XYZ file of C-alpha atoms in Angstrom:
146
model
C -18.354 38.120 2.848
C -15.231 38.200 4.992
C -13.932 41.625 6.019
C -10.169 41.386 5.447
C -9.401 44.627 7.268
C -11.052 43.322 10.442
C -9.333 39.930 10.162
C -5.909 41.505 9.526
C -6.275 43.609 12.687
C -7.286 40.509 14.632
C -3.976 38.777 13.872
C -1.701 41.795 14.342
C -0.558 40.886 17.869
C -0.129 37.224 16.916
C 2.218 38.238 14.092
C 4.099 40.387 16.600
C 4.512 37.371 18.896
C 5.905 35.344 15.982
C 8.422 38.089 15.210
C 9.445 38.251 18.879
C 10.168 34.509 18.953
C 12.227 34.599 15.769
C 14.100 37.744 16.808
C 15.081 36.198 20.139
C 15.898 32.625 19.029
C 17.104 33.366 15.520
C 17.025 30.942 12.585
C 18.007 27.305 12.342
C 16.487 25.582 15.374
C 14.022 22.711 15.235
C 10.262 23.165 15.084
C 9.601 21.908 18.615
C 11.893 24.594 20.057
C 9.945 27.326 18.242
C 6.640 25.787 19.346
C 7.672 25.881 22.972
C 8.919 29.462 22.695
C 5.766 30.470 20.833
C 3.633 29.131 23.666
C 5.604 31.163 26.201
C 5.356 34.288 24.032
C 1.587 33.878 23.635
C 1.301 33.570 27.418
C 3.494 36.634 27.972
C 1.441 38.590 25.422
C -1.856 37.499 27.043
C -3.070 36.063 23.729
C -5.566 33.240 24.306
C -4.500 30.006 22.608
C -4.699 26.235 22.500
C -1.550 24.310 21.645
C -1.567 21.116 19.578
C -5.327 21.076 19.372
C -6.691 17.865 17.882
C -9.901 17.580 15.916
C -11.893 15.085 13.889
C -13.318 16.063 10.487
C -17.065 15.903 9.957
C -18.496 14.051 6.969
C -22.198 14.638 6.258
C -22.904 15.329 9.898
C -20.888 12.376 11.210
C -17.593 12.636 13.025
C -14.777 10.686 11.405
C -12.210 8.741 13.412
C -9.350 10.450 11.555
C -7.491 12.836 13.829
C -5.680 16.023 12.863
C -3.615 18.327 15.028
C -2.976 22.027 14.569
C 0.021 23.692 16.198
C -1.907 26.620 17.692
C -5.422 27.988 17.683
C -5.312 31.598 18.895
C -8.302 33.692 19.912
C -10.508 30.787 18.740
C -10.210 32.127 15.159
C -6.564 32.000 14.097
C -4.843 28.775 13.081
C -1.054 28.900 13.266
C 1.141 26.261 11.675
C 4.838 26.433 12.506
C 7.575 24.982 10.318
C 11.368 24.922 10.360
C 12.109 23.871 6.785
C 14.326 25.032 3.944
C 11.339 26.453 2.102
C 7.566 26.486 2.556
C 5.841 24.572 -0.211
C 2.379 23.856 -1.581
C 1.896 20.904 0.782
C 2.423 23.133 3.815
C -0.087 25.657 2.479
C -2.610 22.939 1.592
C -2.354 21.591 5.144
C -3.161 25.032 6.589
C -5.963 25.666 4.079
C -7.605 22.327 4.850
C -7.476 23.025 8.575
C -9.046 26.445 8.026
C -11.802 24.941 5.900
C -12.485 21.915 8.119
C -12.590 24.016 11.291
C -14.311 26.960 9.577
C -11.780 29.457 10.902
C -11.234 32.749 9.061
C -7.504 33.261 9.672
C -4.495 31.091 9.016
C -0.831 31.858 9.529
C 1.935 29.683 8.132
C 5.367 30.397 9.603
C 8.788 29.171 8.605
C 11.347 29.936 11.314
C 14.353 28.403 9.526
C 15.356 31.326 7.255
C 17.334 34.349 8.452
C 14.086 36.345 8.301
C 10.957 34.446 9.345
C 8.668 33.652 6.408
C 5.168 34.541 7.627
C 2.273 33.890 5.264
C -1.256 35.025 6.159
C -4.390 33.586 4.571
C -8.118 34.016 5.083
C -11.066 31.675 4.644
C -14.387 33.097 3.491
C -17.021 30.675 4.742
C -19.698 32.212 2.525
C -17.859 31.709 -0.765
C -15.745 28.773 0.520
C -12.621 30.477 -0.858
C -9.158 30.878 0.569
C -7.902 34.430 0.107
C -4.399 35.835 0.096
C -3.610 38.843 2.257
C -4.236 41.132 -0.744
C -7.728 39.649 -1.188
C -7.176 37.591 -4.329
C -8.703 34.111 -4.400
C -6.320 31.198 -4.269
C -7.827 28.799 -6.770
C -5.361 25.946 -6.655
C -3.470 25.294 -3.446
C -0.720 23.518 -5.362
C -0.013 26.513 -7.630
C 1.227 28.949 -4.998
């Protein structure tokens, strides 16, 4: 079973880096601007990361040709998806949840930089139960309902 307290501590500095980017740049820019700034902030904060990491899903032990790309993979465990949209929706969350599940990573952060205050949503994937959990520990049963 996933230990949420441990995972929350693991992403603390990453969340701080996100806040730093939004505080400095402010709201209303395009996603690529925030991505570039986020990369610089991760470097300045000495947080290990990979930007725009591509991967191929596995089906019954075979690699598919389909290619997906995540915005950032930090500390080899934390998937970060950046958005600059009016409002985060179920499709954005489903994208993050699928990446977490397909890559078997325990932490996911969905960020919307467009609002006055950055919308930062943290989620966790329990590989044992195959559930996505909200930050308070409740199971998210239907990605489209949140």
